[in-house]
Short mmCIF file of C-alpha atoms in Angstrom, two decimals:
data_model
loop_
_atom_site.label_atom_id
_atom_site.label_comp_id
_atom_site.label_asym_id
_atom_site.label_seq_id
_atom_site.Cartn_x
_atom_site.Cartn_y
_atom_site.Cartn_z
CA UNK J 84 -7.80 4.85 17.85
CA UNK J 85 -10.52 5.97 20.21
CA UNK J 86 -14.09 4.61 19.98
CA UNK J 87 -14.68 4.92 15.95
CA UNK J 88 -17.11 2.66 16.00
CA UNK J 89 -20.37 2.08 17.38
CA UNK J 90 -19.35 -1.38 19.15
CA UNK J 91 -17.75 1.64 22.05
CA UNK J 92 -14.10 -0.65 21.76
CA UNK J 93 -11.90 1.48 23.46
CA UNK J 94 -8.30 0.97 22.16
CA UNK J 95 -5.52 3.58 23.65
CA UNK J 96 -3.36 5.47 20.95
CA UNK J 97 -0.03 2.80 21.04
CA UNK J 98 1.12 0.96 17.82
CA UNK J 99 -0.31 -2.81 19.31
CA UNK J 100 -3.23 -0.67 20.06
CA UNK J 101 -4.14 0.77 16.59
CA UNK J 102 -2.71 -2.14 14.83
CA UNK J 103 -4.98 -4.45 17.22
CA UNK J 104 -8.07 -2.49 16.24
CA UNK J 105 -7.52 -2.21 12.73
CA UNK J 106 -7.27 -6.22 12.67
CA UNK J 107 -10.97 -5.88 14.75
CA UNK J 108 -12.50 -3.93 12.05
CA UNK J 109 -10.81 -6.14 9.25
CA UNK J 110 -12.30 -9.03 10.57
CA UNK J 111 -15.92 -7.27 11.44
CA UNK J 112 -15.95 -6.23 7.57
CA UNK J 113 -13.78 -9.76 6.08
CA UNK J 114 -16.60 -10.27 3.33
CA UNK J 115 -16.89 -6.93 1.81
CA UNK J 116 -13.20 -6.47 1.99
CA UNK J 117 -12.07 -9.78 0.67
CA UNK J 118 -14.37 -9.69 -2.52
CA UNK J 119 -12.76 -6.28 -3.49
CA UNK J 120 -9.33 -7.56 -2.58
CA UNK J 121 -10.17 -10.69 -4.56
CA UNK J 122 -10.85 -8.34 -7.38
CA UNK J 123 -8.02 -6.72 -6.82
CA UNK J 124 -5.83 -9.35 -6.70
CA UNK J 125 -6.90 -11.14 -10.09
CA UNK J 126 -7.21 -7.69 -12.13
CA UNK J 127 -3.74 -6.90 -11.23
CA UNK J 128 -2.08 -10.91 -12.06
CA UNK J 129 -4.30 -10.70 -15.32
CA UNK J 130 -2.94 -7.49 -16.64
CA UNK J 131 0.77 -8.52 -15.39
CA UNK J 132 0.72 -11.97 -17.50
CA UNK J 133 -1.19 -11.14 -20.44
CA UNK J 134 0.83 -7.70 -21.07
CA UNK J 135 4.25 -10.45 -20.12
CA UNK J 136 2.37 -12.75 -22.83
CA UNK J 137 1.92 -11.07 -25.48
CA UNK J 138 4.37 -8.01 -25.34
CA UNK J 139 7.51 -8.92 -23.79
CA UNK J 140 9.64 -10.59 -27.03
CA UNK J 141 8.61 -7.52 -28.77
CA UNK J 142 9.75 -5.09 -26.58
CA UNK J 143 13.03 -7.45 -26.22
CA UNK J 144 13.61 -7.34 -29.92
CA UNK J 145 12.83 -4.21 -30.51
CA UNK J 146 15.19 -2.47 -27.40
CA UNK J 147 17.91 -6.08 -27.42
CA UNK J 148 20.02 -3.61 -25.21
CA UNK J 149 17.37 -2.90 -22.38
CA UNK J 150 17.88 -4.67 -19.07
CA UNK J 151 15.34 -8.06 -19.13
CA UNK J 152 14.53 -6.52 -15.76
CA UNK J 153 13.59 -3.31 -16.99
CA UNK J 154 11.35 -4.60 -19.21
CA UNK J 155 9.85 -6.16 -16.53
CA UNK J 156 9.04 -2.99 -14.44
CA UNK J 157 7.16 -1.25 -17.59
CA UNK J 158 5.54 -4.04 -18.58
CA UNK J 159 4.26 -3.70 -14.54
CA UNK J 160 3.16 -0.16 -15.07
CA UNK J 161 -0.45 -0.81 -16.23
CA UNK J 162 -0.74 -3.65 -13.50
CA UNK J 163 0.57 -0.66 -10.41
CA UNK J 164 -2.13 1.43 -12.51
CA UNK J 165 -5.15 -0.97 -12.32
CA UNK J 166 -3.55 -1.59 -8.01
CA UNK J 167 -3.76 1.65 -7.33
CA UNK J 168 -7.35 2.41 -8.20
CA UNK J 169 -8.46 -0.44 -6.23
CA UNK J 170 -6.48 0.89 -3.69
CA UNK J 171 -8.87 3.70 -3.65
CA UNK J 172 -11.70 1.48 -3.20
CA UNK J 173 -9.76 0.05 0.06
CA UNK J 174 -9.29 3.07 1.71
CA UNK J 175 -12.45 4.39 0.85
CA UNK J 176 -14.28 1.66 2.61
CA UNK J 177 -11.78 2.49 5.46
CA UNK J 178 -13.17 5.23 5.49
CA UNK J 179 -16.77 4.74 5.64
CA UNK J 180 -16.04 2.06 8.02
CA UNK J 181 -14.67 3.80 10.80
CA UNK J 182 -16.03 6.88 9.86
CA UNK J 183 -19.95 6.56 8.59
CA UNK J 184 -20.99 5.61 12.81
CA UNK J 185 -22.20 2.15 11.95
CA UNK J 186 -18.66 0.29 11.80
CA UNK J 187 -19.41 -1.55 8.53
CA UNK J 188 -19.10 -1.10 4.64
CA UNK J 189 -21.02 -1.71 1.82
CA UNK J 190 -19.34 -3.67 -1.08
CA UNK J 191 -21.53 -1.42 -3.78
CA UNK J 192 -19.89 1.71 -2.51
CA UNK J 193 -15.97 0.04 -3.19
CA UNK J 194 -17.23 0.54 -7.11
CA UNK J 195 -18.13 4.13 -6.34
CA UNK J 196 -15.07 4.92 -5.07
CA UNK J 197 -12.75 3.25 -7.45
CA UNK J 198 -15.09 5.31 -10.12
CA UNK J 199 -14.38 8.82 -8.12
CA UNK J 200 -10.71 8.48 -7.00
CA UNK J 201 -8.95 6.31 -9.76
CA UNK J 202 -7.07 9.26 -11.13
CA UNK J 203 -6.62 10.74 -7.95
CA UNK J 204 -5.14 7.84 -6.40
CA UNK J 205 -3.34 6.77 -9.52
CA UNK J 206 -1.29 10.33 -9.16
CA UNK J 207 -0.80 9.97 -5.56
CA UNK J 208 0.35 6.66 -5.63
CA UNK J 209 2.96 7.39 -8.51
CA UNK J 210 3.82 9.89 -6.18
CA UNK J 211 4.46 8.18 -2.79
CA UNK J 212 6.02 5.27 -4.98
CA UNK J 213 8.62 7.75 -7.02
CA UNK J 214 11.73 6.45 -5.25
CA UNK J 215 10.63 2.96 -5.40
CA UNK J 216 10.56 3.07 -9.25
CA UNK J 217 13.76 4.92 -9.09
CA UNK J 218 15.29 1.90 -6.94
CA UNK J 219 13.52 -0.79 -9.51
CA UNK J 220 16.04 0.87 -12.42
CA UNK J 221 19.01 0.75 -10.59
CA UNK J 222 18.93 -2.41 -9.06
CA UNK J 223 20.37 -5.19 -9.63
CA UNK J 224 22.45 -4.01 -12.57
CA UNK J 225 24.45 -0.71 -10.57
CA UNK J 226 24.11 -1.60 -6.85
CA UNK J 227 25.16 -4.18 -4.39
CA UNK J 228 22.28 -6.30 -2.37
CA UNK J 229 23.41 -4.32 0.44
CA UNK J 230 23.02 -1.11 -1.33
CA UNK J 231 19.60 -1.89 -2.45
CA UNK J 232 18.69 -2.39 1.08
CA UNK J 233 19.86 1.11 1.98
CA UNK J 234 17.70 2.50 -0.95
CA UNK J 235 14.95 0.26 0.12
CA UNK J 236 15.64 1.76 3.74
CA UNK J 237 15.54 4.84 2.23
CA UNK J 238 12.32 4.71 0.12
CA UNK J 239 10.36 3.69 3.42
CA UNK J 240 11.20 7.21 4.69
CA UNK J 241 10.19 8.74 1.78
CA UNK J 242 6.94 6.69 1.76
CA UNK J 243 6.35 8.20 5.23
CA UNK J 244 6.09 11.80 3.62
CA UNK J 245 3.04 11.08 1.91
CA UNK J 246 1.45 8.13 4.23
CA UNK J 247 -1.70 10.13 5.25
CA UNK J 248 -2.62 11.43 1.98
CA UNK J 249 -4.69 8.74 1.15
CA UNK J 250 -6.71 9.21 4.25
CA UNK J 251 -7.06 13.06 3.48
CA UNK J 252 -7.99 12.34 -0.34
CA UNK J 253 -11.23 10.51 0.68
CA UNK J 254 -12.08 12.94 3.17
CA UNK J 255 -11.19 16.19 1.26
CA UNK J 256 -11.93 15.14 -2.28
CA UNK J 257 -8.71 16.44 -3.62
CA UNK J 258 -5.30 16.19 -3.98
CA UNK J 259 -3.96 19.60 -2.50
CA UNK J 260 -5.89 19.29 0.96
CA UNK J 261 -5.18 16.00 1.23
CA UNK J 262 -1.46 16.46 0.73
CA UNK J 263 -2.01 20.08 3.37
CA UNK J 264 -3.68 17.51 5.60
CA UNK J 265 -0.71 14.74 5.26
CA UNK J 266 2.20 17.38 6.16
CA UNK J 267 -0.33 18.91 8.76
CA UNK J 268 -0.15 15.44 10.56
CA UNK J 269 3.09 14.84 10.01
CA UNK J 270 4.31 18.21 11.90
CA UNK J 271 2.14 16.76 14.86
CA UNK J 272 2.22 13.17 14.96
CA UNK J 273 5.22 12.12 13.09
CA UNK J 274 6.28 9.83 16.25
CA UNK J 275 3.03 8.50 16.09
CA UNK J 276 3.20 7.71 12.06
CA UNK J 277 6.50 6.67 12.12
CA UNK J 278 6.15 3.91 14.84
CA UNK J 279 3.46 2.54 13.51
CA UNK J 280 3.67 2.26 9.71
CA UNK J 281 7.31 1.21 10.76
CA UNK J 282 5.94 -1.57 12.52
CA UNK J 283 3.83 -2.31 10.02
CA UNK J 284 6.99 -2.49 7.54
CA UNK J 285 8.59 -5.14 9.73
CA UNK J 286 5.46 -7.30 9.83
CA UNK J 287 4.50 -6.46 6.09
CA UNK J 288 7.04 -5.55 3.90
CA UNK J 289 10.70 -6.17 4.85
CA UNK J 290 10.63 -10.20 4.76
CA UNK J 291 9.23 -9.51 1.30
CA UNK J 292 11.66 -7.30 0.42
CA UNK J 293 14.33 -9.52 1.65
CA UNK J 294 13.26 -12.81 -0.43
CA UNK J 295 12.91 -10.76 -3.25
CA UNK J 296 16.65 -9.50 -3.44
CA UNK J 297 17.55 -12.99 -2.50
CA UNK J 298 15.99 -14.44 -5.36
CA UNK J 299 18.08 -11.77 -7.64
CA UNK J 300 20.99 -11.41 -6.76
CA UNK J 301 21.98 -15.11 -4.83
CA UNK J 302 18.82 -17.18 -6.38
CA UNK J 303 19.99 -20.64 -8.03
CA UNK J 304 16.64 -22.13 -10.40
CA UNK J 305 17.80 -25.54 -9.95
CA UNK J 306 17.80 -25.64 -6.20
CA UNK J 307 15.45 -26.46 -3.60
CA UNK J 308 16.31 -23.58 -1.73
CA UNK J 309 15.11 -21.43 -4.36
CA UNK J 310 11.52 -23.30 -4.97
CA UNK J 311 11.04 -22.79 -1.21
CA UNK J 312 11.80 -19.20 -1.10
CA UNK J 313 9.49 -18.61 -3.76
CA UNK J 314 6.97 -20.84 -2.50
CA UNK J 315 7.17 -18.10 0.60
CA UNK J 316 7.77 -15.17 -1.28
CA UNK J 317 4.23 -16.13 -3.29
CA UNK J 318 2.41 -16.61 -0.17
CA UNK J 319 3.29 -13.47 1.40
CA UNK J 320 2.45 -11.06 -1.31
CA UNK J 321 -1.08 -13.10 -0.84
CA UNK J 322 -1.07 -12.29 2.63
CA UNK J 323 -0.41 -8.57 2.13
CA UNK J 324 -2.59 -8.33 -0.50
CA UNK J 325 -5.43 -9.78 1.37
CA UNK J 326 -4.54 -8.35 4.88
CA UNK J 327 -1.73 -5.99 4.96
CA UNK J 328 -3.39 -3.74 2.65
CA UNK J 329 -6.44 -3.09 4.26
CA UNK J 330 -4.81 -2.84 7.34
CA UNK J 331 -2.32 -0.10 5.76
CA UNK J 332 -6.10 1.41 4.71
CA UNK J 333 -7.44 1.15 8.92
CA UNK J 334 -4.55 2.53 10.38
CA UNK J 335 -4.20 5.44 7.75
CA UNK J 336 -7.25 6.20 8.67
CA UNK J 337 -7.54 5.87 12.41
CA UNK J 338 -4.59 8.28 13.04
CA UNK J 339 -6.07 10.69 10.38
CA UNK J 340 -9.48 10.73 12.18
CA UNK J 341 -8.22 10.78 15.13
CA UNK J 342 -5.21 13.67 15.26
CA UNK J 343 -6.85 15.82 12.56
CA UNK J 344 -10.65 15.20 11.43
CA UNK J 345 -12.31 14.69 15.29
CA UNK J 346 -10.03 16.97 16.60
CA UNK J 347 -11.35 20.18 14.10
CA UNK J 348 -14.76 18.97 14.94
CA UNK J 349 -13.80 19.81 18.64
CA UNK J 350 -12.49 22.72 17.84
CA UNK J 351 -15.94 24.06 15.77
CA UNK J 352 -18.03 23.18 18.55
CA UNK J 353 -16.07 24.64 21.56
#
C-alpha cells in the first residue's frame, strides 16, 4: 500500500507489507475505531442473549423437531444483521482514513455511514456469507468434523469472490459498481487478494474455526479441557472483533485504492 497517508510511510505491495501498514493506521486511529467496535461488540451480544432469553423455549416448543443448533443460527440472524451495519461504519472509516489525505477518522462520521450503507451492507454481507449459512445447517448433524473443515475450506474461497466489494460500496455508493469493481480486481490482482486475505485467515479465523468444531463435535462440559478452550475461543472472537475486523476493513481498502481507484486517476490525467 503505497503512501496513503500523509505521514509519506512507504510500505511495498507484499502481504507483511500491507498487513504491517494496516496495523500502523489501526493504531494511529485506536480511539475512534475502538469506540465503534465497542459499540459494535455490545449491540451484537445484546441482541444475541436477549432474542436467546426470551425466544428460544418458544421456538423449541413450537418446532420440538428442529435441530437445538438450528435454532441457534436464526435466533443469530438479527445479531449478523445489527454486525453487518456496523461493519459499514468500519470500512467506511477505512475509507476516509486512508483515503480523505489526512490519515485519520472522525468517530461522528462512523454514525453517518452506518445510517447510508446499513441496507447495502446488510445485502452484501448476506451475500459474501451465503455458503457460510449453508455450512451452519449442515453441520454437525450431516457431516464429519473433517468434512466441515472442507466446507469451511471451501466457504473461504467463496468469501474471496466478493472480498473487495465492501471497499467498492463506499467508494461507488452502490451495489452493482461495487460488485463490477470487486470482479474487476479480482481479474487483476487475484494473487495479490488471495495471499493476503489468506494470510489473514490463518492469523484470524482458522484457530477460531478450529476451537469451535472442537467444542461440537469432541467438547466434554465437565472437563477442564473444555473450560480452557472456551476461555480461548472467547478471547479470540474479542480479538477479531476489536482488531481483525478493522484490519479486514485497511487491507480491503488499501488493495482497492491502490490497483483500481489511484490507478483510474492516473489514467484521467495522462
Amino acid at each position: 500500500m503505497k503512501n496513503q497517508t500523509p505521514q509519506n510511510i512507504e510500505e511495498k505491495s507484499t502481504i507483511w507489507g500491507d498487513i504491517k501498514f494496516s496495523f500502523h493506521l489501526y493504531k494511529q486511529n485506536f480511539k475512534p475505531i475502538f469506540w465503534v467496535s465497542l459499540i459494535r461488540f455490545l449491540a451484537i451480544y445484546s441482541a444475541s442473549h436477549a432474542l436467546r432469553f426470551v425466544f428460544h423455549q418458544q421456538i423449541y416448543n413450537s418446532m420440538p423437531n428442529m435441530p437445538v443448533m438450528w435454532i441457534e443460527w436464526l435466533l443469530r440472524v438479527p445479531s449478523d444483521l445489527i454486525s453487518f451495519g456496523f461493519w459499514g461504519a468500519i470500512v467506511g472509516m477505512a475509507y476516509d482514513i486512508m483515503s480523505s489525505g489526512d490519515g485519520f477518522a472522525d468517530l461522528k462520521n462512523s454514525f453517518y455511514y452506518i445510517k447510508k450503507y446499513w441496507f447495502p451492507f446488510v445485502i452484501l454481507s448476506l451475500l459474501v456469507n451465503l455458503f457460510i449459512y449453508v455450512i451452519r445447517l449442515v453441520i454437525p448433524w450431516y457431516v464429519s468434523m473433517g468434512e466441515a473443515i472442507i466446507l469451511r475450506t471451501f466457504s473461504f474461497f467463496w468469501s474471496l469472490l466478493f472480498v473487495e466489494t465492501s471497499a467498492g460500496l463506499v467508494s461507488r455508493h452502490n451495489i452493482r459498481d461495487a460488485l463490477k469493481d470487486n470482479f474487476k480486481l479480482l481479474f487483476t490482482c487475484f494473487k495479490r487478494i488471495f495471499k493476503t486475505f489468506g494470510v489473514f485467515y490463518l492469523l484470524f479465523m482458522v484457530g477460531r474455526i478450529l476451537l469451535g468444531y472442537y467444542l461440537w463435535y469432541y467438547g466434554n462440559p465437565s472437563s477442564i479441557v473444555h473450560l480452557i478452550v472456551i476461555i480461548v475461543l472467547y478471547t479470540w472472537n474479542v480479538i477479531h472483533g476489536f482488531l481483525g475486523s478493522p484490519m479486514y476493513a485497511f487491507l480491503t481498502i488499501g488493495i482497492y485504492n491502490e490497483e483500481l481507484r489511484y490507478k483510474n486517476q492516473e489514467i484521467k490525467n495522462v
